Amino acid sequence: MNEADLRTRVHELLAAYPPSEVDTLDFLRARFDAGLAWVHFPLGLGGLGAPRTLQAVVDAELTAAGAPDNDPRRIGIGLGMAAPTILRYGTAEQQHRWLRPLWTGEEVWCQLFSEPGAGSDLAALATRAVPDAEGSWRVNGQKVWTSSAHTARWAILIARTDPAVPKHQGITYFVCDMTDPGVQVRPLRQLTGEAEFNEVFLTDVRIPDSDRLGAVGEGWRVAQTTLNNERVAIGGQRTPREGGLIGIVAETWRERPELRTAELHQRLLQHWVDAEVLRLTGERLRQQLAAGQPGPEGAGGKLGFARLAQQLTAFEVELLAEEGLGYDDWTLRRPELVDFNGREAGYRYLRAKGNSIEGGTSEILRNIIAERVLGLPPEPRTDKDVPWKELSR
Ligand SMILES: Cc1cc2nc3c(=O)[nH]c(=O)nc-3n(C[C@H](O)[C@H](O)[C@H](O)COP(=O)(O)OP(=O)(O)OC[C@H]3O[C@@H](n4cnc5c(N)ncnc54)[C@H](O)[C@@H]3O)c2cc1C
């Protein structure tokens, strides 16, 4: 499959489903079936087995034709984390069941990983999955900080299936049906006043064994695929030059002559250069990705993204002075997505604080870069070979 073939396919899709005449969902389903959803996925699963780099050709053609998109920000966890994991570890049946409605946005996904006692040390998790008499699993435990749990149809879930072995070994990876009566979702209000994430309580939740991803006890390995993809999904987003937050800040500076001091200009330029470095690093990351699964290098992109987002949002508030501190509304809302660019400076400033925590804290990402990218000596770990049930908690 080359670029010309791909353009022909796009034009055939547009001719059969003119975007201005057909329903959005019909268009998205037809796009998936034509293999133009994510071209690097296999035939029959929304792709054509083509190089990942060719996706940009499809996206540009469809955008120019005014085609609807699948609202990637709303379904980011499904696209960025669940899909690559299902593709790598799912059975053919699981892939066919989940990938199409995931990509079209008909089914939203969330990620049930973090727990009150297992965040950075995720392998310490205590949620238990026990086989029952019917050959299913019964899951009990509590998850926390679960973005989109209130809108999700499915969740990727890791749970402990064997407490007698060291913590990384006794974990299994499941897909959890969020409509199970044992799943209770409670909003958790954030610094922004909104509750885009939740606490999730799991009480005797039944998961059929056919909804397990990967082998029993292999969940940590499966989760690494999710986590590596998560960092790239957060830190490797494609933005145009001077796009995203740097664009907003530069615009503020340009619109207000009183801000054009030499000192502020120097600081803006420094941020502009950092944003450009990050943009090009993201580009390189995507090129690496075209050749295979993301590795630990993605940690650098996510680390840089969080740091720059916090610096830029703080600089914007500083530029706007009192005006930047105003806040529109503290009503408890449960939004479907994080509206980073659509809201005002005060919201951006507060929401960016979470960037250095979600998807792995900056401290943990530095550990990953040190140990797995640079090969520096690892942190001392005393609990690696101790059975989980003997660990003090
Ligand atoms: C906005 C937002 C959305 C989120 N969405 C989800 C979601 O959808 N699903 C989900 O499962 N989770 C989600 N999370 C949870 C997130 O992944 C965890 O908060 C994160 O992994 C940190 O875990 P913790 O909060 O338990 O902090 P802790 O692990 O208790 O860490 C506290 C502090 O100690 C530092 N620290 C811990 N260990 C070390 C170490 N070895 N070396 C150096 N420093 C260390 C940390 O870096 C941090 O600064 C979300 C979090 C946020 C803020």
CSV table of C-alpha atoms and ligand atoms in Angstrom, one decimal:
chain,number,residue,atom,x,y,z
A,1,MET,CA,0.0,0.0,0.0
A,2,ASN,CA,1.5,3.3,-1.1
A,3,GLU,CA,0.5,6.9,-0.8
A,4,ALA,CA,-1.3,7.0,-4.2
A,5,ASP,CA,-3.4,3.8,-3.4
A,6,LEU,CA,-4.3,5.3,-0.1
A,7,ARG,CA,-5.5,8.6,-1.7
A,8,THR,CA,-7.6,6.5,-4.1
A,9,ARG,CA,-9.2,4.7,-1.2
A,10,VAL,CA,-10.0,7.9,0.5
A,11,HIS,CA,-11.7,9.3,-2.6
A,12,GLU,CA,-13.7,6.1,-3.0
A,13,LEU,CA,-14.9,6.4,0.6
A,14,LEU,CA,-15.8,10.1,0.1
A,15,ALA,CA,-17.7,9.3,-3.0
A,16,ALA,CA,-19.7,6.5,-1.4
A,17,TYR,CA,-20.3,8.4,1.8
A,18,PRO,CA,-20.4,12.2,1.1
A,19,PRO,CA,-19.7,13.7,4.5
A,20,SER,CA,-22.3,16.5,4.0
A,21,GLU,CA,-25.1,13.9,3.3
A,22,VAL,CA,-24.5,11.0,5.6
A,23,ASP,CA,-24.9,10.5,9.3
A,24,THR,CA,-21.6,10.9,11.2
A,25,LEU,CA,-21.7,7.4,12.7
A,26,ASP,CA,-22.4,5.8,9.3
A,27,PHE,CA,-19.4,7.7,7.9
A,28,LEU,CA,-17.1,6.6,10.8
A,29,ARG,CA,-18.2,3.0,10.5
A,30,ALA,CA,-17.6,3.0,6.7
A,31,ARG,CA,-14.2,4.6,7.3
A,32,PHE,CA,-13.2,1.9,9.7
A,33,ASP,CA,-14.4,-0.8,7.3
A,34,ALA,CA,-12.4,0.8,4.5
A,35,GLY,CA,-9.2,0.4,6.6
A,36,LEU,CA,-8.8,4.1,6.9
A,37,ALA,CA,-9.3,4.4,10.7
A,38,TRP,CA,-5.7,3.6,11.7
A,39,VAL,CA,-3.9,2.4,8.6
A,40,HIS,CA,-1.2,0.5,10.4
A,41,PHE,CA,-3.8,-1.9,12.0
A,42,PRO,CA,-4.4,-5.2,10.2
A,43,LEU,CA,-7.1,-5.7,7.5
A,44,GLY,CA,-10.5,-6.1,9.0
A,45,LEU,CA,-9.6,-4.2,12.1
A,46,GLY,CA,-9.8,-0.7,10.8
A,47,GLY,CA,-6.5,-0.8,9.0
A,48,LEU,CA,-4.6,-1.9,5.9
A,49,GLY,CA,-1.3,-3.1,7.4
A,50,ALA,CA,0.3,0.0,5.9
A,51,PRO,CA,3.1,2.1,7.4
A,52,ARG,CA,1.9,4.2,10.3
A,53,THR,CA,3.4,7.3,8.8
A,54,LEU,CA,0.8,7.2,6.0
A,55,GLN,CA,-2.0,8.0,8.5
A,56,ALA,CA,-1.2,11.7,8.1
A,57,VAL,CA,-2.1,11.4,4.4
A,58,VAL,CA,-5.5,10.0,5.2
A,59,ASP,CA,-6.2,12.5,7.9
A,60,ALA,CA,-5.2,15.5,5.7
A,61,GLU,CA,-7.4,14.3,2.8
A,62,LEU,CA,-10.4,13.8,5.1
A,63,THR,CA,-10.0,17.1,6.9
A,64,ALA,CA,-9.8,18.9,3.6
A,65,ALA,CA,-13.1,17.2,2.5
A,66,GLY,CA,-14.9,18.3,5.7
A,67,ALA,CA,-15.3,14.7,7.0
A,68,PRO,CA,-16.3,14.3,10.6
A,69,ASP,CA,-13.7,12.9,13.0
A,70,ASN,CA,-14.3,10.4,15.9
A,71,ASP,CA,-13.7,13.1,18.5
A,72,PRO,CA,-10.3,11.7,19.7
A,73,ARG,CA,-10.1,13.8,22.8
A,74,ARG,CA,-13.3,12.2,24.2
A,75,ILE,CA,-12.1,8.7,23.6
A,76,GLY,CA,-8.4,9.2,24.2
A,77,ILE,CA,-8.0,6.3,26.7
A,78,GLY,CA,-9.6,3.9,24.3
A,79,LEU,CA,-7.5,5.1,21.4
A,80,GLY,CA,-4.3,5.7,23.2
A,81,MET,CA,-4.2,2.8,25.7
A,82,ALA,CA,-6.8,0.1,25.3
A,83,ALA,CA,-6.6,-0.3,21.5
A,84,PRO,CA,-2.8,-1.0,21.2
A,85,THR,CA,-3.1,-3.4,24.1
A,86,ILE,CA,-6.1,-5.2,22.6
A,87,LEU,CA,-4.2,-5.3,19.3
A,88,ARG,CA,-1.2,-6.9,20.9
A,89,TYR,CA,-2.7,-9.2,23.4
A,90,GLY,CA,-6.3,-9.7,22.4
A,91,THR,CA,-7.7,-12.8,20.6
A,92,ALA,CA,-9.2,-12.3,17.2
A,93,GLU,CA,-12.6,-12.5,18.7
A,94,GLN,CA,-11.8,-9.8,21.3
A,95,GLN,CA,-10.3,-7.6,18.6
A,96,HIS,CA,-13.4,-7.9,16.4
A,97,ARG,CA,-15.7,-7.2,19.4
A,98,TRP,CA,-14.0,-4.2,20.8
A,99,LEU,CA,-12.0,-2.2,18.3
A,100,ARG,CA,-14.7,-0.9,15.9
A,101,PRO,CA,-17.0,0.7,18.5
A,102,LEU,CA,-13.9,1.9,20.3
A,103,TRP,CA,-12.6,3.7,17.3
A,104,THR,CA,-16.0,5.2,16.2
A,105,GLY,CA,-16.6,6.5,19.7
A,106,GLU,CA,-19.7,4.5,20.3
A,107,GLU,CA,-18.0,2.9,23.3
A,108,VAL,CA,-15.9,4.9,25.7
A,109,TRP,CA,-13.1,3.3,27.7
A,110,CYS,CA,-11.5,4.0,31.0
A,111,GLN,CA,-8.4,2.7,32.8
A,112,LEU,CA,-8.9,1.0,36.2
A,113,PHE,CA,-5.2,0.9,37.3
A,114,SER,CA,-4.5,3.2,40.2
A,115,GLU,CA,-5.6,2.4,43.7
A,116,PRO,CA,-5.4,4.3,47.0
A,117,GLY,CA,-2.3,2.3,48.0
A,118,ALA,CA,-0.9,1.7,44.5
A,119,GLY,CA,-0.1,4.6,42.2
A,120,SER,CA,3.5,5.0,41.3
A,121,ASP,CA,4.1,1.6,42.8
A,122,LEU,CA,1.3,0.2,40.6
A,123,ALA,CA,2.4,-3.4,41.1
A,124,ALA,CA,1.5,-3.2,44.7
A,125,LEU,CA,-2.2,-3.2,43.8
A,126,ALA,CA,-4.7,-5.0,46.1
A,127,THR,CA,-7.8,-5.4,44.0
A,128,ARG,CA,-8.5,-9.2,43.9
A,129,ALA,CA,-9.8,-11.4,41.1
A,130,VAL,CA,-10.8,-14.9,42.1
A,131,PRO,CA,-12.1,-17.6,39.8
A,132,ASP,CA,-15.7,-18.7,40.5
A,133,ALA,CA,-17.6,-22.0,40.0
A,134,GLU,CA,-18.9,-20.9,36.6
A,135,GLY,CA,-15.4,-20.3,35.1
A,136,SER,CA,-15.6,-16.5,35.5
A,137,TRP,CA,-13.7,-14.2,37.8
A,138,ARG,CA,-15.1,-12.3,40.8
A,139,VAL,CA,-13.4,-9.0,41.3
A,140,ASN,CA,-13.4,-7.0,44.6
A,141,GLY,CA,-11.4,-3.8,45.3
A,142,GLN,CA,-11.2,0.0,44.9
A,143,LYS,CA,-9.7,2.0,42.1
A,144,VAL,CA,-9.1,5.8,42.2
A,145,TRP,CA,-8.5,8.8,39.9
A,146,THR,CA,-10.3,7.0,37.1
A,147,SER,CA,-10.8,9.5,34.3
A,148,SER,CA,-14.0,9.1,32.2
A,149,ALA,CA,-15.3,6.2,34.4
A,150,HIS,CA,-18.7,8.1,34.4
A,151,THR,CA,-19.0,7.9,30.7
A,152,ALA,CA,-17.2,4.6,30.0
A,153,ARG,CA,-18.7,1.4,28.7
A,154,TRP,CA,-15.6,-0.7,29.2
A,155,ALA,CA,-12.5,-0.5,31.4
A,156,ILE,CA,-9.0,-2.0,31.2
A,157,LEU,CA,-8.4,-3.4,34.6
A,158,ILE,CA,-5.5,-5.0,36.4
A,159,ALA,CA,-6.1,-7.2,39.4
A,160,ARG,CA,-4.2,-9.5,41.7
A,161,THR,CA,-4.9,-13.2,40.9
A,162,ASP,CA,-2.1,-14.7,43.0
A,163,PRO,CA,-1.1,-13.0,46.3
A,164,ALA,CA,1.5,-15.8,47.1
A,165,VAL,CA,4.0,-14.7,44.5
A,166,PRO,CA,6.1,-11.5,44.2
A,167,LYS,CA,4.0,-8.4,43.4
A,168,HIS,CA,4.8,-8.2,39.6
A,169,GLN,CA,4.0,-11.8,39.0
A,170,GLY,CA,0.6,-12.3,40.5
A,171,ILE,CA,-1.3,-9.8,38.4
A,172,THR,CA,-3.8,-10.5,35.5
A,173,TYR,CA,-5.2,-8.0,33.0
A,174,PHE,CA,-9.0,-7.9,32.3
A,175,VAL,CA,-11.5,-6.0,30.4
A,176,CYS,CA,-14.3,-4.9,32.8
A,177,ASP,CA,-17.9,-4.3,31.8
A,178,MET,CA,-18.7,-0.9,33.5
A,179,THR,CA,-22.4,-1.8,33.4
A,180,ASP,CA,-21.9,-4.7,35.8
A,181,PRO,CA,-24.1,-4.1,38.9
A,182,GLY,CA,-21.0,-4.4,41.1
A,183,VAL,CA,-19.3,-1.4,39.6
A,184,GLN,CA,-20.0,1.8,41.5
A,185,VAL,CA,-18.6,5.1,40.2
A,186,ARG,CA,-18.4,8.2,42.5
A,187,PRO,CA,-17.1,11.6,41.3
A,188,LEU,CA,-13.9,13.0,42.8
A,189,ARG,CA,-13.8,16.8,42.6
A,190,GLN,CA,-10.5,18.3,41.4
A,191,LEU,CA,-8.6,21.5,41.8
A,192,THR,CA,-10.5,22.9,38.8
A,193,GLY,CA,-13.8,22.4,40.6
A,194,GLU,CA,-14.8,19.7,38.1
A,195,ALA,CA,-14.9,16.0,38.5
A,196,GLU,CA,-13.6,14.5,35.3
A,197,PHE,CA,-12.2,11.6,37.3
A,198,ASN,CA,-13.8,9.2,39.9
A,199,GLU,CA,-13.4,6.6,42.6
A,200,VAL,CA,-14.6,3.2,41.4
A,201,PHE,CA,-15.7,0.5,43.8
A,202,LEU,CA,-15.8,-3.1,42.6
A,203,THR,CA,-18.0,-5.5,44.6
A,204,ASP,CA,-18.3,-9.0,43.3
A,205,VAL,CA,-17.9,-7.8,39.7
A,206,ARG,CA,-18.2,-10.8,37.3
A,207,ILE,CA,-15.7,-10.9,34.5
A,208,PRO,CA,-16.0,-13.8,32.1
A,209,ASP,CA,-12.7,-15.5,31.4
A,210,SER,CA,-13.2,-14.6,27.7
A,211,ASP,CA,-12.6,-11.0,28.8
A,212,ARG,CA,-9.1,-11.6,30.1
A,213,LEU,CA,-6.3,-10.1,28.0
A,214,GLY,CA,-3.1,-12.2,28.0
A,215,ALA,CA,-2.3,-15.1,30.3
A,216,VAL,CA,-3.2,-15.4,34.0
A,217,GLY,CA,-0.3,-13.9,36.0
A,218,GLU,CA,1.1,-12.0,32.9
A,219,GLY,CA,-0.8,-8.8,33.6
A,220,TRP,CA,2.2,-6.7,34.5
A,221,ARG,CA,3.7,-7.4,31.0
A,222,VAL,CA,0.4,-6.6,29.3
A,223,ALA,CA,0.2,-3.4,31.4
A,224,GLN,CA,3.6,-2.3,30.2
A,225,THR,CA,2.2,-2.1,26.7
A,226,THR,CA,-0.6,0.1,28.0
A,227,LEU,CA,1.7,2.4,30.0
A,228,ASN,CA,4.3,2.8,27.2
A,229,ASN,CA,1.5,3.8,24.8
A,230,GLU,CA,-0.1,6.1,27.5
A,231,ARG,CA,3.1,8.2,27.7
A,232,VAL,CA,3.3,8.5,23.9
A,233,ALA,CA,-0.5,9.3,23.7
A,234,ILE,CA,0.0,12.1,26.3
A,235,GLY,CA,3.4,13.4,25.4
A,236,GLY,CA,3.6,12.7,21.7
A,237,GLN,CA,0.6,14.5,20.3
A,238,ARG,CA,1.0,16.1,16.9
A,239,THR,CA,0.8,19.9,17.0
A,240,PRO,CA,1.6,22.5,14.3
A,241,ARG,CA,4.5,24.9,14.9
A,242,GLU,CA,3.3,27.5,17.5
A,243,GLY,CA,0.3,25.3,18.1
A,244,GLY,CA,-1.3,24.3,21.5
A,245,LEU,CA,-0.4,26.3,24.6
A,246,ILE,CA,2.6,28.2,23.2
A,247,GLY,CA,0.2,29.6,20.5
A,248,ILE,CA,-2.2,30.8,23.1
A,249,VAL,CA,0.5,32.5,25.1
A,250,ALA,CA,2.2,34.1,22.1
A,251,GLU,CA,-1.1,35.4,21.0
A,252,THR,CA,-1.7,37.0,24.4
A,253,TRP,CA,1.7,38.7,24.2
A,254,ARG,CA,1.1,40.0,20.7
A,255,GLU,CA,-2.3,41.4,21.4
A,256,ARG,CA,-1.1,43.4,24.4
A,257,PRO,CA,1.4,46.1,23.6
A,258,GLU,CA,2.1,46.8,27.3
A,259,LEU,CA,3.6,43.3,27.6
A,260,ARG,CA,6.2,43.9,25.0
A,261,THR,CA,9.1,44.5,27.4
A,262,ALA,CA,12.6,43.0,26.6
A,263,GLU,CA,12.4,40.8,29.6
A,264,LEU,CA,9.1,39.2,28.8
A,265,HIS,CA,10.1,38.9,25.2
A,266,GLN,CA,13.2,36.9,26.3
A,267,ARG,CA,11.1,34.6,28.5
A,268,LEU,CA,8.5,34.1,25.8
A,269,LEU,CA,11.3,33.2,23.3
A,270,GLN,CA,12.8,30.6,25.7
A,271,HIS,CA,9.3,28.9,26.0
A,272,TRP,CA,8.9,29.1,22.2
A,273,VAL,CA,12.2,27.3,21.7
A,274,ASP,CA,11.3,24.7,24.3
A,275,ALA,CA,7.9,24.1,22.6
A,276,GLU,CA,9.6,23.7,19.3
A,277,VAL,CA,12.1,21.2,20.7
A,278,LEU,CA,9.3,19.2,22.3
A,279,ARG,CA,7.3,19.3,19.0
A,280,LEU,CA,10.2,17.9,17.0
A,281,THR,CA,11.0,15.3,19.7
A,282,GLY,CA,7.4,14.2,19.4
A,283,GLU,CA,7.9,13.9,15.7
A,284,ARG,CA,10.9,11.7,16.2
A,285,LEU,CA,9.0,9.6,18.6
A,286,ARG,CA,6.2,9.0,16.1
A,287,GLN,CA,8.8,8.0,13.5
A,288,GLN,CA,10.2,5.5,16.0
A,289,LEU,CA,6.7,4.3,16.6
A,290,ALA,CA,6.2,3.6,12.9
A,291,ALA,CA,8.9,0.9,13.3
A,292,GLY,CA,7.3,-0.9,16.3
A,293,GLN,CA,5.9,-0.6,19.7
A,294,PRO,CA,6.8,2.4,21.9
A,295,GLY,CA,9.6,1.8,24.3
A,296,PRO,CA,10.7,3.7,27.4
A,297,GLU,CA,11.8,6.7,25.4
A,298,GLY,CA,8.2,7.9,25.4
A,299,ALA,CA,8.7,8.8,29.1
A,300,GLY,CA,10.9,11.8,27.9
A,301,GLY,CA,8.0,13.2,25.7
A,302,LYS,CA,5.5,12.9,28.5
A,303,LEU,CA,7.9,14.5,31.0
A,304,GLY,CA,8.7,17.4,28.7
A,305,PHE,CA,5.0,17.9,27.9
A,306,ALA,CA,4.1,18.2,31.6
A,307,ARG,CA,6.9,20.6,32.4
A,308,LEU,CA,6.2,22.9,29.5
A,309,ALA,CA,2.4,22.9,30.1
A,310,GLN,CA,3.0,24.0,33.7
A,311,GLN,CA,5.5,26.7,32.7
A,312,LEU,CA,3.3,28.1,29.9
A,313,THR,CA,0.1,28.2,31.9
A,314,ALA,CA,1.9,29.9,34.8
A,315,PHE,CA,3.5,32.4,32.3
A,316,GLU,CA,0.1,33.1,30.8
A,317,VAL,CA,-1.5,33.9,34.2
A,318,GLU,CA,1.5,36.1,35.0
A,319,LEU,CA,1.0,38.0,31.7
A,320,LEU,CA,-2.7,38.5,32.3
A,321,ALA,CA,-2.1,39.6,35.9
A,322,GLU,CA,-5.4,40.0,37.9
A,323,GLU,CA,-7.4,39.0,34.9
A,324,GLY,CA,-5.6,35.7,34.7
A,325,LEU,CA,-6.7,34.8,38.2
A,326,GLY,CA,-10.4,35.1,37.5
A,327,TYR,CA,-12.3,31.9,37.3
A,328,ASP,CA,-15.6,31.4,35.5
A,329,ASP,CA,-17.5,28.8,37.4
A,330,TRP,CA,-17.0,26.5,40.4
A,331,THR,CA,-20.1,24.4,39.9
A,332,LEU,CA,-19.4,20.7,40.2
A,333,ARG,CA,-19.5,19.4,36.6
A,334,ARG,CA,-18.6,16.0,35.3
A,335,PRO,CA,-17.3,16.9,31.8
A,336,GLU,CA,-16.6,14.3,29.1
A,337,LEU,CA,-13.2,15.8,28.2
A,338,VAL,CA,-10.5,18.1,29.4
A,339,ASP,CA,-11.0,21.3,27.5
A,340,PHE,CA,-7.4,22.6,27.7
A,341,ASN,CA,-7.6,25.0,24.8
A,342,GLY,CA,-11.3,26.0,25.0
A,343,ARG,CA,-11.3,27.4,28.5
A,344,GLU,CA,-9.7,30.4,30.1
A,345,ALA,CA,-6.2,30.9,31.6
A,346,GLY,CA,-7.2,30.2,35.2
A,347,TYR,CA,-8.6,26.8,34.2
A,348,ARG,CA,-5.5,25.9,32.2
A,349,TYR,CA,-3.2,26.9,35.0
A,350,LEU,CA,-5.1,24.7,37.6
A,351,ARG,CA,-5.6,21.7,35.3
A,352,ALA,CA,-2.0,21.7,34.2
A,353,LYS,CA,-1.0,20.8,37.7
A,354,GLY,CA,-2.3,17.3,37.1
A,355,ASN,CA,-0.1,16.8,34.0
A,356,SER,CA,2.9,15.9,36.1
A,357,ILE,CA,0.9,13.3,38.0
A,358,GLU,CA,-1.4,11.6,35.4
A,359,GLY,CA,0.1,8.9,33.2
A,360,GLY,CA,3.1,8.5,35.6
A,361,THR,CA,4.6,11.3,37.8
A,362,SER,CA,7.6,13.2,36.6
A,363,GLU,CA,9.7,11.6,39.4
A,364,ILE,CA,8.9,8.1,38.1
A,365,LEU,CA,9.4,9.1,34.5
A,366,ARG,CA,12.9,10.4,35.5
A,367,ASN,CA,13.6,7.0,37.1
A,368,ILE,CA,12.5,5.2,33.9
A,369,ILE,CA,14.7,7.4,31.7
A,370,ALA,CA,17.6,6.9,34.1
A,371,GLU,CA,17.3,3.1,34.3
A,372,ARG,CA,15.8,2.0,31.1
A,373,VAL,CA,17.0,4.6,28.6
A,374,LEU,CA,20.4,5.7,30.0
A,375,GLY,CA,21.2,2.4,31.7
A,376,LEU,CA,22.1,4.1,35.1
A,377,PRO,CA,22.1,2.0,38.2
A,378,PRO,CA,18.5,1.2,39.4
A,379,GLU,CA,16.9,2.4,42.6
A,380,PRO,CA,17.4,-0.1,45.4
A,381,ARG,CA,14.3,-2.3,45.6
A,382,THR,CA,13.9,-4.6,48.6
A,383,ASP,CA,10.4,-6.0,47.8
A,384,LYS,CA,11.0,-7.5,44.3
A,385,ASP,CA,11.3,-11.1,45.4
A,386,VAL,CA,9.0,-11.1,48.4
A,387,PRO,CA,5.5,-12.7,48.0
A,388,TRP,CA,2.9,-9.8,47.8
A,389,LYS,CA,0.9,-11.1,50.8
A,390,GLU,CA,4.0,-10.7,53.0
A,391,LEU,CA,4.6,-7.1,52.1
A,392,SER,CA,3.8,-4.5,54.7
A,393,ARG,CA,0.9,-2.2,53.6
B,1,LIG,C1,-5.7,14.2,36.2
B,1,LIG,C2,-5.4,12.7,36.6
B,1,LIG,C3,-6.0,11.7,35.8
B,1,LIG,C4,-5.7,10.4,36.2
B,1,LIG,N1,-6.4,9.4,35.5
B,1,LIG,C5,-6.2,8.1,35.8
B,1,LIG,C6,-6.9,7.1,35.2
B,1,LIG,O1,-7.7,7.3,34.3
B,1,LIG,N2,-6.7,5.8,35.5
B,1,LIG,C7,-5.8,5.5,36.5
B,1,LIG,O2,-5.6,4.3,36.7
B,1,LIG,N3,-5.1,6.4,37.1
B,1,LIG,C8,-5.2,7.7,36.8
B,1,LIG,N4,-4.5,8.7,37.5
B,1,LIG,C9,-3.7,8.3,38.6
B,1,LIG,C10,-2.2,8.5,38.3
B,1,LIG,O3,-1.7,7.6,37.4
B,1,LIG,C11,-1.5,8.4,39.7
B,1,LIG,O4,-2.0,9.5,40.5
B,1,LIG,C12,0.0,8.5,39.6
B,1,LIG,O5,0.5,7.3,39.0
B,1,LIG,C13,0.7,8.7,40.9
B,1,LIG,O6,0.3,7.8,41.9
B,1,LIG,P1,-0.2,8.3,43.3
B,1,LIG,O7,-1.2,9.4,43.1
B,1,LIG,O8,-0.6,7.1,44.1
B,1,LIG,O9,1.1,9.0,44.0
B,1,LIG,P2,2.2,8.3,44.8
B,1,LIG,O10,2.7,7.1,44.1
B,1,LIG,O11,1.8,8.2,46.3
B,1,LIG,O12,3.4,9.4,44.7
B,1,LIG,C14,3.4,10.6,45.5
B,1,LIG,C15,4.7,11.3,45.2
B,1,LIG,O13,5.8,10.5,45.5
B,1,LIG,C16,6.7,10.4,44.4
B,1,LIG,N5,7.3,9.0,44.3
B,1,LIG,C17,6.7,7.8,44.5
B,1,LIG,N6,7.6,6.8,44.3
B,1,LIG,C18,8.8,7.4,44.0
B,1,LIG,C19,10.1,6.9,43.7
B,1,LIG,N7,10.3,5.6,43.6
B,1,LIG,N8,11.1,7.8,43.4
B,1,LIG,C20,10.8,9.1,43.4
B,1,LIG,N9,9.6,9.7,43.7
B,1,LIG,C21,8.6,8.8,44.0
B,1,LIG,C22,5.7,10.6,43.2
B,1,LIG,O14,6.4,10.9,42.0
B,1,LIG,C23,4.8,11.7,43.7
B,1,LIG,O15,5.4,12.9,43.5
B,1,LIG,C24,-4.8,10.1,37.2
B,1,LIG,C25,-4.2,11.1,37.9
B,1,LIG,C26,-4.5,12.4,37.6
B,1,LIG,C27,-3.8,13.5,38.4
